[in-house]
Short mmCIF file of N, CA, C and O in Angstrom, two decimals:
data_model
loop_
_atom_site.label_atom_id
_atom_site.label_comp_id
_atom_site.label_asym_id
_atom_site.label_seq_id
_atom_site.Cartn_x
_atom_site.Cartn_y
_atom_site.Cartn_z
N MET A 644 0.91 -1.23 0.03
CA MET A 644 0.04 0.10 -0.36
C MET A 644 0.90 1.47 -0.08
O MET A 644 2.20 1.49 0.07
N ILE A 645 0.15 1.98 -0.47
CA ILE A 645 1.26 3.71 -0.86
C ILE A 645 0.59 4.10 0.45
O ILE A 645 -0.41 4.51 0.76
N GLN A 646 1.63 5.04 1.20
CA GLN A 646 1.23 5.90 2.17
C GLN A 646 2.28 7.45 1.79
O GLN A 646 2.84 7.29 1.00
N ILE A 647 0.92 8.56 1.91
CA ILE A 647 1.77 10.07 1.47
C ILE A 647 1.53 10.92 3.70
O ILE A 647 0.57 10.48 3.67
N TYR A 648 2.77 10.88 3.33
CA TYR A 648 2.62 12.15 4.90
C TYR A 648 2.62 13.74 3.97
O TYR A 648 2.64 14.16 3.60
N HIS A 649 0.96 14.06 4.19
CA HIS A 649 -0.10 15.02 4.25
C HIS A 649 -0.22 16.47 5.00
O HIS A 649 -0.60 16.09 5.82
N ASN A 650 0.12 17.51 4.54
CA ASN A 650 -0.09 18.46 5.32
C ASN A 650 -1.30 19.09 3.84
O ASN A 650 -0.77 19.73 2.89
N PRO A 651 -2.49 19.17 4.59
CA PRO A 651 -3.62 19.94 3.41
C PRO A 651 -3.44 20.38 3.45
O PRO A 651 -3.97 21.43 2.35
N ARG A 652 -3.00 22.15 4.13
CA ARG A 652 -2.96 23.56 4.19
C ARG A 652 -1.28 23.42 2.87
O ARG A 652 -1.70 24.32 2.57
N CYS A 653 -0.90 22.26 2.69
CA CYS A 653 0.37 22.69 1.61
C CYS A 653 -0.14 22.13 -0.12
O CYS A 653 -0.93 20.71 -0.23
N GLY A 654 0.12 23.01 -0.77
CA GLY A 654 -0.39 23.10 -2.44
C GLY A 654 0.40 21.81 -2.97
O GLY A 654 0.05 21.15 -3.76
N LYS A 655 1.57 21.51 -2.62
CA LYS A 655 1.85 21.10 -2.84
C LYS A 655 1.82 19.28 -2.53
O LYS A 655 1.66 18.35 -3.37
N SER A 656 1.81 19.01 -1.48
CA SER A 656 1.20 17.87 -1.00
C SER A 656 -0.09 18.24 -1.20
O SER A 656 -0.44 16.32 -1.65
N ARG A 657 -1.19 18.80 -1.50
CA ARG A 657 -2.47 18.48 -2.65
C ARG A 657 -2.64 17.83 -4.01
O ARG A 657 -3.58 17.03 -4.02
N ASN A 658 -1.12 18.36 -4.51
CA ASN A 658 -1.08 18.11 -5.39
C ASN A 658 -0.44 16.90 -5.92
O ASN A 658 -0.96 15.84 -6.74
N CYS A 659 0.03 16.24 -4.82
CA CYS A 659 1.24 14.79 -4.68
C CYS A 659 -0.24 13.66 -3.92
O CYS A 659 -0.12 12.83 -5.12
N LEU A 660 -1.04 14.58 -3.60
CA LEU A 660 -2.43 13.11 -3.45
C LEU A 660 -3.28 13.29 -4.33
O LEU A 660 -3.68 12.15 -4.80
N ALA A 661 -3.69 14.05 -4.92
CA ALA A 661 -4.76 14.34 -5.82
C ALA A 661 -3.94 13.10 -7.11
O ALA A 661 -4.66 12.22 -7.51
N LEU A 662 -2.67 13.69 -7.64
CA LEU A 662 -1.90 12.26 -8.12
C LEU A 662 -1.86 11.00 -8.03
O LEU A 662 -1.92 9.65 -8.82
N ILE A 663 -1.77 10.66 -6.73
CA ILE A 663 -1.92 9.28 -6.03
C ILE A 663 -3.47 8.76 -6.13
O ILE A 663 -4.09 7.56 -6.69
N LYS A 664 -4.62 9.33 -5.81
CA LYS A 664 -5.45 9.24 -6.06
C LYS A 664 -5.83 9.19 -7.34
O LYS A 664 -6.59 7.84 -7.97
N GLU A 665 -5.53 9.57 -8.72
CA GLU A 665 -5.88 9.13 -10.19
C GLU A 665 -5.27 7.90 -10.44
O GLU A 665 -5.78 7.43 -11.17
N THR A 666 -4.64 7.29 -9.34
CA THR A 666 -3.51 6.01 -9.99
C THR A 666 -4.81 4.88 -9.32
O THR A 666 -4.58 3.51 -10.33
N GLU A 667 -5.51 5.18 -8.87
CA GLU A 667 -6.56 4.16 -8.42
C GLU A 667 -6.51 3.24 -7.56
O GLU A 667 -6.46 1.63 -6.81
N LYS A 668 -4.29 3.43 -7.22
CA LYS A 668 -4.23 2.09 -5.87
C LYS A 668 -4.89 2.53 -4.34
O LYS A 668 -4.80 3.90 -4.75
N GLU A 669 -4.11 1.62 -4.06
CA GLU A 669 -4.75 2.23 -2.57
C GLU A 669 -3.26 2.36 -1.74
O GLU A 669 -2.30 1.94 -2.46
N PHE A 670 -4.56 3.62 -1.41
CA PHE A 670 -3.05 4.44 -0.68
C PHE A 670 -3.83 4.94 0.75
O PHE A 670 -5.00 4.39 1.22
N GLU A 671 -2.92 5.38 2.22
CA GLU A 671 -3.44 5.68 3.21
C GLU A 671 -2.78 7.18 2.86
O GLU A 671 -1.57 7.71 2.93
N ILE A 672 -3.73 8.12 3.98
CA ILE A 672 -3.19 9.03 3.97
C ILE A 672 -3.13 9.50 5.71
O ILE A 672 -3.61 9.34 6.24
N ILE A 673 -1.30 10.21 5.62
CA ILE A 673 -1.01 10.45 6.95
C ILE A 673 -0.92 11.79 7.61
O ILE A 673 0.20 12.20 6.46
N ASN A 674 -1.54 12.59 7.84
CA ASN A 674 -1.72 13.47 8.27
C ASN A 674 -0.81 13.96 9.70
O ASN A 674 -0.77 13.84 10.88
N TYR A 675 0.70 13.98 8.95
CA TYR A 675 1.80 14.25 10.03
C TYR A 675 1.32 15.59 10.98
O TYR A 675 2.39 14.83 12.24
N LEU A 676 0.54 16.16 11.17
CA LEU A 676 0.77 17.40 12.15
C LEU A 676 -0.14 17.28 13.42
O LEU A 676 0.15 17.28 13.60
N THR A 677 -1.49 16.70 13.08
CA THR A 677 -2.12 15.60 13.90
C THR A 677 -1.37 14.88 14.38
O THR A 677 -2.33 13.80 15.42
N ASN A 678 -1.37 13.89 12.85
CA ASN A 678 -0.69 11.63 13.81
C ASN A 678 0.94 11.94 13.93
O ASN A 678 1.62 11.98 12.67
N ILE A 679 1.40 12.75 14.30
CA ILE A 679 3.12 13.03 14.54
C ILE A 679 3.99 11.56 15.14
O ILE A 679 3.45 10.70 16.02
N PRO A 680 4.72 11.41 13.62
CA PRO A 680 5.58 10.32 13.75
C PRO A 680 6.14 10.35 15.40
O PRO A 680 6.76 11.61 15.64
N THR A 681 6.72 8.98 15.72
CA THR A 681 6.96 8.87 16.50
C THR A 681 8.74 8.88 16.16
O THR A 681 9.52 8.90 15.36
N PHE A 682 9.72 8.99 16.99
CA PHE A 682 11.23 9.67 17.07
C PHE A 682 11.45 8.28 15.94
O PHE A 682 12.50 8.04 15.18
N ASN A 683 11.16 6.98 16.54
CA ASN A 683 11.33 5.53 15.63
C ASN A 683 10.76 5.97 14.86
O ASN A 683 10.80 5.22 13.36
N GLU A 684 9.86 5.63 14.12
CA GLU A 684 9.04 5.82 13.09
C GLU A 684 9.97 7.27 12.37
O GLU A 684 9.69 6.79 10.74
N LEU A 685 10.31 8.60 12.32
CA LEU A 685 10.71 9.41 11.48
C LEU A 685 11.68 8.58 11.29
O LEU A 685 12.61 8.59 9.88
N LYS A 686 13.25 8.14 12.47
CA LYS A 686 14.26 7.71 11.77
C LYS A 686 14.25 6.27 11.10
O LYS A 686 14.16 6.18 10.06
N SER A 687 12.68 6.18 11.30
CA SER A 687 12.49 4.45 9.80
C SER A 687 12.48 5.36 8.66
O SER A 687 12.42 4.51 7.31
N LEU A 688 11.91 5.86 8.88
CA LEU A 688 10.90 6.75 7.50
C LEU A 688 12.28 7.85 7.02
O LEU A 688 12.09 7.95 5.49
N ILE A 689 12.96 8.60 7.51
CA ILE A 689 14.04 9.14 7.12
C ILE A 689 14.91 8.07 6.13
O ILE A 689 16.52 7.88 4.87
N GLN A 690 14.74 6.24 7.30
CA GLN A 690 16.27 4.95 6.80
C GLN A 690 15.24 4.88 5.22
O GLN A 690 16.28 4.84 4.00
N LYS A 691 14.48 5.18 4.69
CA LYS A 691 13.17 4.74 3.47
C LYS A 691 13.82 5.45 2.48
O LYS A 691 13.71 5.44 1.54
N LEU A 692 14.06 7.42 2.45
CA LEU A 692 14.20 8.00 1.80
C LEU A 692 15.30 8.16 1.87
O LEU A 692 16.43 8.28 0.54
N ASN A 693 16.21 7.18 2.31
CA ASN A 693 18.31 7.64 2.11
C ASN A 693 17.89 8.67 2.51
O ASN A 693 19.33 9.15 1.38
N PHE A 694 17.85 9.58 3.27
CA PHE A 694 18.35 10.78 3.56
C PHE A 694 18.98 10.78 4.85
O PHE A 694 18.78 9.91 5.64
N GLU A 695 19.92 11.94 4.97
CA GLU A 695 20.77 12.40 6.12
C GLU A 695 19.19 13.05 6.80
O GLU A 695 18.34 13.53 6.56
N PRO A 696 18.86 12.96 8.36
CA PRO A 696 18.12 14.18 8.67
C PRO A 696 18.27 15.18 8.17
O PRO A 696 17.03 15.37 8.33
N LEU A 697 18.75 15.89 8.64
CA LEU A 697 18.43 17.36 7.77
C LEU A 697 18.24 17.92 6.77
O LEU A 697 17.47 18.33 6.74
N ALA A 698 18.61 16.88 6.15
CA ALA A 698 17.81 17.04 4.18
C ALA A 698 15.95 16.70 4.71
O ALA A 698 15.53 17.03 3.54
N LEU A 699 15.88 16.04 5.79
CA LEU A 699 14.49 16.19 5.71
C LEU A 699 13.43 17.20 5.89
O LEU A 699 12.85 17.49 6.27
N VAL A 700 14.40 18.05 6.74
CA VAL A 700 14.28 19.10 7.54
C VAL A 700 13.97 20.81 6.62
O VAL A 700 14.56 21.11 5.43
N ARG A 701 12.20 21.23 6.96
CA ARG A 701 12.66 22.53 6.32
C ARG A 701 13.06 23.64 6.63
O ARG A 701 12.46 24.47 7.60
N GLN A 702 14.42 23.74 6.18
CA GLN A 702 14.72 24.59 6.77
C GLN A 702 14.73 26.03 7.24
O GLN A 702 14.97 27.07 7.30
N LYS A 703 13.59 27.21 6.39
CA LYS A 703 13.38 27.99 6.22
C LYS A 703 12.60 28.09 7.14
O LYS A 703 11.73 29.41 7.39
N GLU A 704 11.68 27.17 8.07
CA GLU A 704 10.86 27.84 9.18
C GLU A 704 11.39 28.11 10.01
O GLU A 704 12.23 28.47 10.26
N LYS A 705 10.05 29.13 10.23
CA LYS A 705 10.44 30.14 11.47
C LYS A 705 11.33 29.19 12.81
O LYS A 705 12.10 29.39 13.42
N ILE A 706 10.31 28.23 13.38
CA ILE A 706 11.19 27.37 14.44
C ILE A 706 12.38 27.17 13.88
O ILE A 706 13.33 27.10 14.76
N TRP A 707 13.08 26.50 13.03
CA TRP A 707 13.57 26.35 12.47
C TRP A 707 15.08 27.37 12.66
O TRP A 707 16.24 27.31 12.98
N LEU A 708 15.00 28.21 12.41
CA LEU A 708 15.66 29.32 12.29
C LEU A 708 15.64 30.03 13.22
O LEU A 708 16.78 30.72 13.42
N GLU A 709 14.87 29.89 13.92
CA GLU A 709 15.24 30.26 15.78
C GLU A 709 15.55 30.03 16.52
O GLU A 709 15.58 30.28 17.50
N ASN A 710 15.49 28.10 15.94
CA ASN A 710 15.61 27.95 17.63
C ASN A 710 17.24 27.02 16.74
O ASN A 710 17.68 25.99 17.95
N PHE A 711 16.63 26.78 15.80
CA PHE A 711 18.23 25.43 15.60
C PHE A 711 18.95 25.58 14.57
O PHE A 711 20.32 24.97 14.50
N LYS A 712 19.06 26.84 13.51
CA LYS A 712 19.85 27.31 12.70
C LYS A 712 21.14 27.15 13.37
O LYS A 712 21.09 27.45 14.59
N ASN A 713 22.15 26.62 12.33
CA ASN A 713 23.94 26.79 12.85
C ASN A 713 23.81 26.07 14.40
O ASN A 713 25.03 26.78 14.88
N LYS A 714 23.42 25.89 14.97
CA LYS A 714 23.80 24.63 16.23
C LYS A 714 24.14 23.75 16.10
O LYS A 714 23.50 23.11 15.16
N PRO A 715 25.32 23.15 16.58
CA PRO A 715 25.52 21.94 16.35
C PRO A 715 24.72 20.46 16.85
O PRO A 715 24.35 21.02 17.89
N MET A 716 24.24 19.91 16.03
CA MET A 716 23.04 18.65 16.12
C MET A 716 23.11 17.25 15.77
O MET A 716 23.73 16.81 14.58
N THR A 717 23.36 16.39 16.84
CA THR A 717 23.51 15.18 16.14
C THR A 717 22.27 14.80 15.84
O THR A 717 21.28 15.44 15.41
N ASN A 718 22.44 13.53 14.59
CA ASN A 718 20.98 12.94 13.96
C ASN A 718 20.23 12.70 14.45
O ASN A 718 18.53 13.00 14.45
N ASP A 719 20.53 12.34 15.57
CA ASP A 719 18.94 12.20 16.50
C ASP A 719 18.34 13.01 17.25
O ASP A 719 17.26 13.71 17.12
N GLU A 720 19.21 14.53 17.10
CA GLU A 720 18.42 15.90 18.11
C GLU A 720 18.13 16.11 16.62
O GLU A 720 16.73 16.72 17.31
N ILE A 721 18.01 16.28 15.48
CA ILE A 721 17.62 16.57 14.17
C ILE A 721 16.40 15.86 14.22
O ILE A 721 15.47 16.48 13.80
N ILE A 722 16.12 14.83 14.58
CA ILE A 722 15.46 14.04 14.08
C ILE A 722 13.66 14.50 15.44
O ILE A 722 12.95 14.76 15.41
N GLN A 723 14.51 14.57 16.75
CA GLN A 723 13.86 14.86 17.56
C GLN A 723 13.41 16.39 17.86
O GLN A 723 11.80 16.77 17.98
N ALA A 724 13.72 16.66 17.10
CA ALA A 724 12.92 18.15 16.94
C ALA A 724 11.98 18.07 15.69
O ALA A 724 11.21 19.12 16.02
N MET A 725 12.30 17.01 15.03
CA MET A 725 11.33 17.42 13.86
C MET A 725 9.85 16.72 14.44
O MET A 725 8.74 16.83 14.21
N VAL A 726 10.67 15.90 15.21
CA VAL A 726 9.06 15.24 15.87
C VAL A 726 8.63 15.82 16.88
O VAL A 726 6.95 16.34 17.60
N THR A 727 9.04 17.25 17.80
CA THR A 727 8.69 17.70 18.53
C THR A 727 8.23 19.12 18.19
O THR A 727 7.51 19.59 18.21
N ASN A 728 8.64 19.09 16.77
CA ASN A 728 7.93 20.35 16.02
C ASN A 728 7.72 19.64 14.69
O ASN A 728 8.19 19.90 13.44
N PRO A 729 6.38 18.60 14.23
CA PRO A 729 6.42 18.41 12.93
C PRO A 729 5.93 19.22 11.10
O PRO A 729 7.01 19.02 10.75
N ILE A 730 5.85 20.59 11.87
CA ILE A 730 6.07 21.37 10.88
C ILE A 730 7.74 21.75 9.88
O ILE A 730 7.38 21.50 9.16
N LEU A 731 8.41 21.35 10.56
CA LEU A 731 10.19 20.83 10.09
C LEU A 731 10.01 20.73 9.38
O LEU A 731 11.24 20.28 8.74
N ILE A 732 8.97 19.48 9.09
CA ILE A 732 9.02 17.97 8.26
C ILE A 732 8.94 18.24 6.94
O ILE A 732 7.77 18.84 6.31
N GLU A 733 9.54 17.69 5.70
CA GLU A 733 9.68 18.33 4.33
C GLU A 733 8.17 17.51 3.91
O GLU A 733 8.47 16.29 4.67
N ARG A 734 7.55 17.71 2.92
CA ARG A 734 6.34 17.43 2.54
C ARG A 734 5.61 17.63 0.88
O ARG A 734 6.56 18.47 0.56
N PRO A 735 5.73 16.79 0.20
CA PRO A 735 4.94 15.54 0.74
C PRO A 735 5.47 15.17 0.75
O PRO A 735 6.43 14.51 -0.04
N ILE A 736 5.85 13.29 1.49
CA ILE A 736 6.76 12.07 1.50
C ILE A 736 5.47 10.64 1.21
O ILE A 736 4.69 11.13 1.18
N VAL A 737 5.62 9.86 0.16
CA VAL A 737 5.70 8.85 -0.46
C VAL A 737 6.04 7.39 -0.40
O VAL A 737 7.20 8.25 -0.72
N ILE A 738 5.63 7.17 0.52
CA ILE A 738 6.15 5.98 0.53
C ILE A 738 5.42 4.98 -0.50
O ILE A 738 4.02 4.43 0.21
N LYS A 739 6.64 3.73 -0.12
CA LYS A 739 6.32 2.39 -1.25
C LYS A 739 6.79 0.80 -0.78
O LYS A 739 7.99 1.60 -0.89
N GLY A 740 6.43 0.51 -0.15
CA GLY A 740 7.34 -0.34 0.74
C GLY A 740 8.44 -0.05 1.66
O GLY A 740 8.38 0.80 2.33
N ASN A 741 9.99 -0.58 1.16
CA ASN A 741 10.10 -0.37 2.04
C ASN A 741 11.20 1.43 1.48
O ASN A 741 12.45 1.62 1.77
N LYS A 742 10.57 2.17 0.11
CA LYS A 742 11.41 3.28 -0.14
C LYS A 742 10.33 4.40 -0.22
O LYS A 742 9.38 4.26 -0.01
N ALA A 743 10.94 5.44 -0.49
CA ALA A 743 10.19 7.01 -0.04
C ALA A 743 10.81 8.10 -0.67
O ALA A 743 11.65 7.77 -1.17
N ILE A 744 10.23 9.04 -0.94
CA ILE A 744 9.97 9.75 -1.62
C ILE A 744 9.68 11.50 -1.04
O ILE A 744 8.97 11.28 -0.52
N ILE A 745 10.14 12.55 -1.56
CA ILE A 745 9.81 13.65 -1.25
C ILE A 745 8.50 13.70 -2.66
O ILE A 745 9.20 14.19 -3.66
N GLY A 746 7.53 14.04 -2.44
CA GLY A 746 6.53 14.24 -3.56
C GLY A 746 7.03 15.90 -4.23
O GLY A 746 5.21 15.82 -4.66
N ARG A 747 7.39 16.24 -4.17
CA ARG A 747 7.37 17.63 -4.21
C ARG A 747 7.13 18.13 -6.03
O ARG A 747 6.49 18.39 -6.72
N ASP A 748 8.01 17.22 -6.73
CA ASP A 748 8.38 16.73 -8.36
C ASP A 748 7.04 15.69 -8.42
O ASP A 748 7.63 14.40 -8.36
N LEU A 749 5.99 16.02 -8.94
CA LEU A 749 4.74 14.60 -9.58
C LEU A 749 6.01 14.10 -10.79
O LEU A 749 5.06 12.64 -10.68
N ASP A 750 5.70 14.18 -12.07
CA ASP A 750 7.14 13.51 -12.53
C ASP A 750 7.80 12.29 -11.70
O ASP A 750 7.66 11.44 -12.04
N ASN A 751 8.64 12.63 -10.24
CA ASN A 751 9.11 11.86 -10.04
C ASN A 751 8.59 10.80 -9.18
O ASN A 751 8.43 9.58 -8.93
N VAL A 752 7.28 11.70 -8.70
CA VAL A 752 5.91 10.58 -7.92
C VAL A 752 5.37 10.01 -9.01
O VAL A 752 5.34 8.16 -8.57
N THR A 753 5.33 10.31 -10.55
CA THR A 753 4.52 8.93 -11.68
C THR A 753 5.36 8.07 -11.17
O THR A 753 5.45 6.73 -11.72
N ASP A 754 6.77 8.13 -11.70
CA ASP A 754 8.16 8.01 -11.55
C ASP A 754 8.12 6.02 -10.94
O ASP A 754 8.02 5.41 -10.85
N PHE A 755 8.20 7.02 -9.12
CA PHE A 755 8.10 6.32 -8.08
C PHE A 755 7.16 5.16 -8.25
O PHE A 755 6.72 4.01 -7.40
N LEU A 756 5.70 5.57 -8.58
CA LEU A 756 4.97 5.29 -7.99
C LEU A 756 4.26 3.90 -9.11
O LEU A 756 3.75 2.88 -9.39
#
């Protein structure tokens, strides 16, 4: 089953969800702002993305700029910052099996699905 970490207020996330719906494949929507991933769930997701945790952070968010930018942090501390402040998580994230991608580019999502 396909999963999408979705923020309904984000245009890119809404577009990605619409594309997934068009495929008529089974999918699950995870509104990560209300259903906040645990530390271990986020760590697993980062492994599926094959990213360093910092690559998943929305580094232009006010919370990041005011509290974390230029602060030396371990990967675990970065993950915890995203758990504590889920708005920092880049979106949308599309998961299929043991792989995941950031779904901002719809062509990449089409190829991934």
